[in-house]
CSV table of C-alpha atoms and ligand atoms in Angstrom, one decimal:
chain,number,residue,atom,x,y,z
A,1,UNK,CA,-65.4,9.0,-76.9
A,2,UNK,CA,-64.8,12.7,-77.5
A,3,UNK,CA,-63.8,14.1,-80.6
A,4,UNK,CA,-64.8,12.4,-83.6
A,5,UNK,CA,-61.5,12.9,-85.9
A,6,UNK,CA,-59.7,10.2,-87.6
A,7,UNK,CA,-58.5,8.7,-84.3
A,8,UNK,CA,-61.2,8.7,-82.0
A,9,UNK,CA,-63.9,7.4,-85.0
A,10,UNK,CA,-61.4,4.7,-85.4
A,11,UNK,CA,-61.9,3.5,-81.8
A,12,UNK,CA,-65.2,3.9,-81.7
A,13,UNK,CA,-66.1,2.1,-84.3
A,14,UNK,CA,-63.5,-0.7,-83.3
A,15,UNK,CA,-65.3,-1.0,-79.6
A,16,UNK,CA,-68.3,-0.8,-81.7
A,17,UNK,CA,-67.4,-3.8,-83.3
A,18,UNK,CA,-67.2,-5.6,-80.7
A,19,UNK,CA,-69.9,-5.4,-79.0
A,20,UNK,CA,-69.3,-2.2,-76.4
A,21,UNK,CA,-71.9,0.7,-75.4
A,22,UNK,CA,-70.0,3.5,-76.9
A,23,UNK,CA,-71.3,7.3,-76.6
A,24,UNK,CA,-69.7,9.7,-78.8
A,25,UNK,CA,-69.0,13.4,-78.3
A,26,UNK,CA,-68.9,16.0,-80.5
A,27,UNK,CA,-69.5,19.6,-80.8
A,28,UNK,CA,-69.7,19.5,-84.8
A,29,UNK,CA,-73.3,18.9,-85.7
A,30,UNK,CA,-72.1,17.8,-89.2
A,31,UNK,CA,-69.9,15.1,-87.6
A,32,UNK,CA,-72.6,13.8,-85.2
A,33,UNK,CA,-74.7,13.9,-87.8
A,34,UNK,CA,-71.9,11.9,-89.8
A,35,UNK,CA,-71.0,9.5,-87.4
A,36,UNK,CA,-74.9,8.6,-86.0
A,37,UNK,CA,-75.7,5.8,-88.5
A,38,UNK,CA,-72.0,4.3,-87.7
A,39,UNK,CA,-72.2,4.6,-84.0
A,40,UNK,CA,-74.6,3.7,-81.6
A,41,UNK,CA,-74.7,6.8,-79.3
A,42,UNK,CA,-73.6,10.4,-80.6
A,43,UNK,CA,-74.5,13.6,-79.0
A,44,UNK,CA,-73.6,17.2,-80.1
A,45,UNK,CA,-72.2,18.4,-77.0
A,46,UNK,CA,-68.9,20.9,-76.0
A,47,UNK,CA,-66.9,19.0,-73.8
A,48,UNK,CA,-65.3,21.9,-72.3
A,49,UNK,CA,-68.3,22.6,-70.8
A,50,UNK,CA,-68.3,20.8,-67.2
A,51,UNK,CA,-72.5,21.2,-67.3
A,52,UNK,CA,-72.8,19.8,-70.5
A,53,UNK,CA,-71.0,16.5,-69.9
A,54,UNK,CA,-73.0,16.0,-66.7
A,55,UNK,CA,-76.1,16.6,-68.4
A,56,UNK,CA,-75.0,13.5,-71.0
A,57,UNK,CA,-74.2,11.2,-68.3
A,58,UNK,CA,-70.2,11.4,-68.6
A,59,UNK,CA,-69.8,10.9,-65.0
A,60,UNK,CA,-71.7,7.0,-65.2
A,61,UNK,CA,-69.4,5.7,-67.7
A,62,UNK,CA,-66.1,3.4,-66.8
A,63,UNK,CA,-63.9,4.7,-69.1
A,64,UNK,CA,-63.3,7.6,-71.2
A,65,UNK,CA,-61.7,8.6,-74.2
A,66,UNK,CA,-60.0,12.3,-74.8
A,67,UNK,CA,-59.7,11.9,-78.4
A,68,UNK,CA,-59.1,15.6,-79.1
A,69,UNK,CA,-55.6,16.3,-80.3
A,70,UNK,CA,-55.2,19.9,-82.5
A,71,UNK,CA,-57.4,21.6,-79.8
A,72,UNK,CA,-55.4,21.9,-77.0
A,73,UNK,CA,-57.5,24.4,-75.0
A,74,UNK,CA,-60.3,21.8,-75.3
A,75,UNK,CA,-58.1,18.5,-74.6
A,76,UNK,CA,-57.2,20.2,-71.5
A,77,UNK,CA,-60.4,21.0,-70.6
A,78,UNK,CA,-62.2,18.0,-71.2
A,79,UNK,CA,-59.5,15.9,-69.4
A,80,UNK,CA,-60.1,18.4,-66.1
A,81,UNK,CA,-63.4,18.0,-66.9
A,82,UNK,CA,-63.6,14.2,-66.9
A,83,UNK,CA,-61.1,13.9,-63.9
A,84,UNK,CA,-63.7,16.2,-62.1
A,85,UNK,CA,-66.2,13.7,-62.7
A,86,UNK,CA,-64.8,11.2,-61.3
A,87,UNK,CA,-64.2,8.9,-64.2
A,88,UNK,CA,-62.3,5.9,-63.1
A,89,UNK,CA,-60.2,5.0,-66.2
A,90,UNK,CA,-59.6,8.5,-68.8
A,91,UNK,CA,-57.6,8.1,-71.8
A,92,UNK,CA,-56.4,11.2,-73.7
A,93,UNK,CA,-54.4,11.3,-77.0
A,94,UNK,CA,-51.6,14.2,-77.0
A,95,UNK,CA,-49.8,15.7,-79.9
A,96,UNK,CA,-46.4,16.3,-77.7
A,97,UNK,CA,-45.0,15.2,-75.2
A,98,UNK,CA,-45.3,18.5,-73.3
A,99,UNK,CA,-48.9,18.2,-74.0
A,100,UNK,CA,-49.0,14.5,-72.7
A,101,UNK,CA,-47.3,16.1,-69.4
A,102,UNK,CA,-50.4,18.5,-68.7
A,103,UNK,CA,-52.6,15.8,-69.6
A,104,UNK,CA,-51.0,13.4,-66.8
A,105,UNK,CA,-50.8,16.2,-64.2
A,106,UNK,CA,-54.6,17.0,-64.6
A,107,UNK,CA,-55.4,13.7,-64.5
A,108,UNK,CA,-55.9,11.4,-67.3
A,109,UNK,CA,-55.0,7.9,-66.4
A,110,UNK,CA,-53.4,7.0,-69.8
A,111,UNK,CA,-51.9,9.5,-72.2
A,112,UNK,CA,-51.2,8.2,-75.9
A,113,UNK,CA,-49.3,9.6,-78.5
A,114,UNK,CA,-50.7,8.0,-81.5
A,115,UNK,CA,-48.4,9.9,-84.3
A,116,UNK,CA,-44.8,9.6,-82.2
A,117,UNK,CA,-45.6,5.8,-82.0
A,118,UNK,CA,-46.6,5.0,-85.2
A,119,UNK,CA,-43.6,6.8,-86.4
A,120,UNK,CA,-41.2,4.9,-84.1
A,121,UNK,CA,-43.3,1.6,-84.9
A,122,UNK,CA,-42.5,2.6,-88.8
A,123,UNK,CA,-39.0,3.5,-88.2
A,124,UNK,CA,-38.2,0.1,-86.5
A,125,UNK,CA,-40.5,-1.7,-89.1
A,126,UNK,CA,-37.8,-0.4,-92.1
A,127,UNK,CA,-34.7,-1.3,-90.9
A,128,UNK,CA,-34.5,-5.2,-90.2
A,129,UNK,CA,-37.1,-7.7,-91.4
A,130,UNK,CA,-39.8,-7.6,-89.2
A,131,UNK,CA,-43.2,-7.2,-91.0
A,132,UNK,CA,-45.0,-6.3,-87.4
A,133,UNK,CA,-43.5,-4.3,-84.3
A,134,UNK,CA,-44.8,-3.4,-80.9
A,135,UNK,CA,-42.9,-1.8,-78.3
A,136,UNK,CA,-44.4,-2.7,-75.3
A,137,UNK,CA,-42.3,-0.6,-73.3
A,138,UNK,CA,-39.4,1.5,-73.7
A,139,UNK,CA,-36.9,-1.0,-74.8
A,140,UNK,CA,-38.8,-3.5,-75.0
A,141,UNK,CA,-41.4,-5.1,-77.6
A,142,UNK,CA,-42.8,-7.9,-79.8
A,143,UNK,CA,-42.5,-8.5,-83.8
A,144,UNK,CA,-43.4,-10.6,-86.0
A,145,UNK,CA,-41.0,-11.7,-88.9
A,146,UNK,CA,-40.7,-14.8,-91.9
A,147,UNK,CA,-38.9,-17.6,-90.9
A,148,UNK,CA,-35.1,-16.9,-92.1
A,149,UNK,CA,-33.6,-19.7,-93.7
A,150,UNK,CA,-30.8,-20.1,-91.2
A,151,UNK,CA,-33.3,-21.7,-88.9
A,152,UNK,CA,-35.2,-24.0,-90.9
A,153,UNK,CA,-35.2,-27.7,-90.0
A,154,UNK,CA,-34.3,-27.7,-86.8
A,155,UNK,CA,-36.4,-27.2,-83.7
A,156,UNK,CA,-36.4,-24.3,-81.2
A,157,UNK,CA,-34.3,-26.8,-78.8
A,158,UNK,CA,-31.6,-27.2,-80.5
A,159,UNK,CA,-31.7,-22.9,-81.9
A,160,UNK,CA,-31.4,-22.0,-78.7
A,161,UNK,CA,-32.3,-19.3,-79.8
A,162,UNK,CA,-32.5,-16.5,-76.5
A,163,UNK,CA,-28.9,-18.2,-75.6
A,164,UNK,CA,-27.3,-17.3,-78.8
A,165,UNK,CA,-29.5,-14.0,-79.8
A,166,UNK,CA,-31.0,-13.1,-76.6
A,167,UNK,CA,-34.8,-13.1,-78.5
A,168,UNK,CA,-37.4,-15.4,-77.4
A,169,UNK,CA,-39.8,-17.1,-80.2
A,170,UNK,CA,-43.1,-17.0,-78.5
A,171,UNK,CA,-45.4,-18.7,-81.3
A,172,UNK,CA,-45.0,-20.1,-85.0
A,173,UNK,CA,-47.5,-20.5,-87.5
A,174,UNK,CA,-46.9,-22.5,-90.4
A,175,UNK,CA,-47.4,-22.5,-94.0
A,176,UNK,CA,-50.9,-22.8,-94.6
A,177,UNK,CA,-51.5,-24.2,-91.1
A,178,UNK,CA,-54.3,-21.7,-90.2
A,179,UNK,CA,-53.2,-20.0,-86.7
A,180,UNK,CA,-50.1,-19.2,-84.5
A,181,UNK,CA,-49.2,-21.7,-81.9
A,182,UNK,CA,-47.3,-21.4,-78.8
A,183,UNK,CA,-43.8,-22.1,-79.4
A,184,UNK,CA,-42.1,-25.1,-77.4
A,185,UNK,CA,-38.9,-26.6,-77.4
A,186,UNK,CA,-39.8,-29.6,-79.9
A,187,UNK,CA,-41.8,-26.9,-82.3
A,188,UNK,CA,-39.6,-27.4,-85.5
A,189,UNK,CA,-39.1,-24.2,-87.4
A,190,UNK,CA,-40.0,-24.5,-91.6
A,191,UNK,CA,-39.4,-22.9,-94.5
A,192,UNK,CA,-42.7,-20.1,-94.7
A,193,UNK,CA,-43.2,-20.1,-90.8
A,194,UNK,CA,-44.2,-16.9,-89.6
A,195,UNK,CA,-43.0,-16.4,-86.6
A,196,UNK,CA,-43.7,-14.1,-83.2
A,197,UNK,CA,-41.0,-12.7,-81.2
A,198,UNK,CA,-39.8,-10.8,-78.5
A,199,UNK,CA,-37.2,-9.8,-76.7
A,200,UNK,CA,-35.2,-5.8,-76.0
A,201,UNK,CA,-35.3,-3.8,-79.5
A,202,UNK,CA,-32.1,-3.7,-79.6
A,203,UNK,CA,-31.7,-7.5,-80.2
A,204,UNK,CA,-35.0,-8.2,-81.7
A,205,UNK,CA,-33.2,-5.6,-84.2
A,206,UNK,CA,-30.1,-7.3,-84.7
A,207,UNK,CA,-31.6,-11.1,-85.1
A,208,UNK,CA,-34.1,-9.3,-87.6
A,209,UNK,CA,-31.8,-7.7,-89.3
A,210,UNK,CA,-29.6,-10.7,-90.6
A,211,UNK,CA,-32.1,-12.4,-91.4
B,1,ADP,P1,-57.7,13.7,-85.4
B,1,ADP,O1,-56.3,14.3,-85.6
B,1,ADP,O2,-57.8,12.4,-84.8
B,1,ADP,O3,-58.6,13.8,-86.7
B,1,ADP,P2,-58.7,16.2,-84.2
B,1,ADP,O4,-58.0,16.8,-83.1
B,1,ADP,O5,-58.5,16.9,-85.5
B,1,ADP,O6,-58.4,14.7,-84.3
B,1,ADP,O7,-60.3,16.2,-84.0
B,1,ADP,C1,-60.8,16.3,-82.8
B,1,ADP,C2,-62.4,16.4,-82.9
B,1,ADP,O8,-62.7,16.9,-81.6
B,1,ADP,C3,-63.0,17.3,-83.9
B,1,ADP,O9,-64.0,16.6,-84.6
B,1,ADP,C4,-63.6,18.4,-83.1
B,1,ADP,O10,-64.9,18.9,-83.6
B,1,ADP,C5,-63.8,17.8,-81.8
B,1,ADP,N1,-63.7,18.8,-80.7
B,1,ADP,C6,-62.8,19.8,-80.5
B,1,ADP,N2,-63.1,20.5,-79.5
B,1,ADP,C7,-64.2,20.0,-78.9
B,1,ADP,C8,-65.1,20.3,-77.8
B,1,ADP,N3,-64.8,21.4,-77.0
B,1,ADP,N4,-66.2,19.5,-77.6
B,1,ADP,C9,-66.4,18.5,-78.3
B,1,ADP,N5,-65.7,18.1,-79.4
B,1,ADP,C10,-64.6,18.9,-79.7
């Protein structure tokens, strides 16, 4: 992991969590000094330097994480850097999405734009009812949303559901009941369910929106 802002501390410390080897790099003394009783591995280190990352063993690791995003210089650099080294799976976080473009032309295997998606995952949360959104692709994604009470009492069968709305209800969880369950034809739908759904934004946004 390098860069220890809010992003890259937050998936550090989330891999930390459960249960991965994470090194983290960064050239602030103050943050690795920060971050060390947090985080298993930090080094003070500037990633922009090719030398420096060899020296901490960059090239040996499976993954990596570019989780520099105001510095654009040193995302660049670092993401050359790690491609260099032969790192089989780099991540970088961009700001734009001209940004994201050098990042993929220089190598990084999977370019995220953390603040563009959060803002479209926002945007799509405040318009119909879901209370969850992912959009898995362009297009496409999965939400979660109450049970409306035009479906209650009667099971997924007779809802028909993706005929009528084009959505498909992957899992429910009831009231109380603990944990989502795969949905099945016979799963009756009940007032409180919570339900899982997916299907094209566009619909998933018109069957959450009357609810
Ligand atoms: P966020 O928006 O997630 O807080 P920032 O882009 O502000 O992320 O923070 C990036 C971090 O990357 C900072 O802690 C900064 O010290 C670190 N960083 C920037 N350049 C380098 C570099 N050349 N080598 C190592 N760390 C760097």
């Amino acid at each position: 992991m390098i860069g220890l802002g809010r992003f890259g501390t937050s998936v550090a410390r989330t891999l930390t969590e459960q249960g991965w080897e994470v090194l983290a790099v960064d050239q602030s003394g103050e943050l690795v000094q920060k971050w060390s009783d947090v985080l298993t591995h930090v080094v003070q280190a500037d990633s922009t330097d090719v030398d420096a990352l060899r020296q901490i063993g960059a090239g040996d690791f499976e993954r990596a994480v570019v989780a520099i995003g105001s510095h654009l210089e040193a995302s660049i650099l670092t993401t050359a850097n790690l491609a260099d080294l032969e790192v089989p799976s780099v991540w970088a976080k961009a700001m734009t999405k001209q940004h994201a473009r050098i990042l993929e032309r220089i190598g990084a295997h999977h370019v995220v734009l953390p603040e563009r998606d959060m803002g479209a995952r926002i945007g799509r949360l405040l318009v119909g009812s879901l209370t969850d959104y992912y959009e898995l692709e362009s297009g496409f994604g999965i939400g979660r949303m109450g049970a409306p009470d035009r479906l209650c009492g009667k099971t997924l069968a007779e809802l028909s559901l993706r005929g009528r709305y084009g959505v498909t209800v992957v899992a429910v969880k009831h009231q109380g009941g603990g944990t989502f369950e795969d949905a099945r034809p016979e799963t009756r739908i009940e007032r409180g369910d919570q339900l899982v759904i997916s299907g094209s934004t566009e619909r998933l946004q018109q069957f959450s929106g009357r609810a």
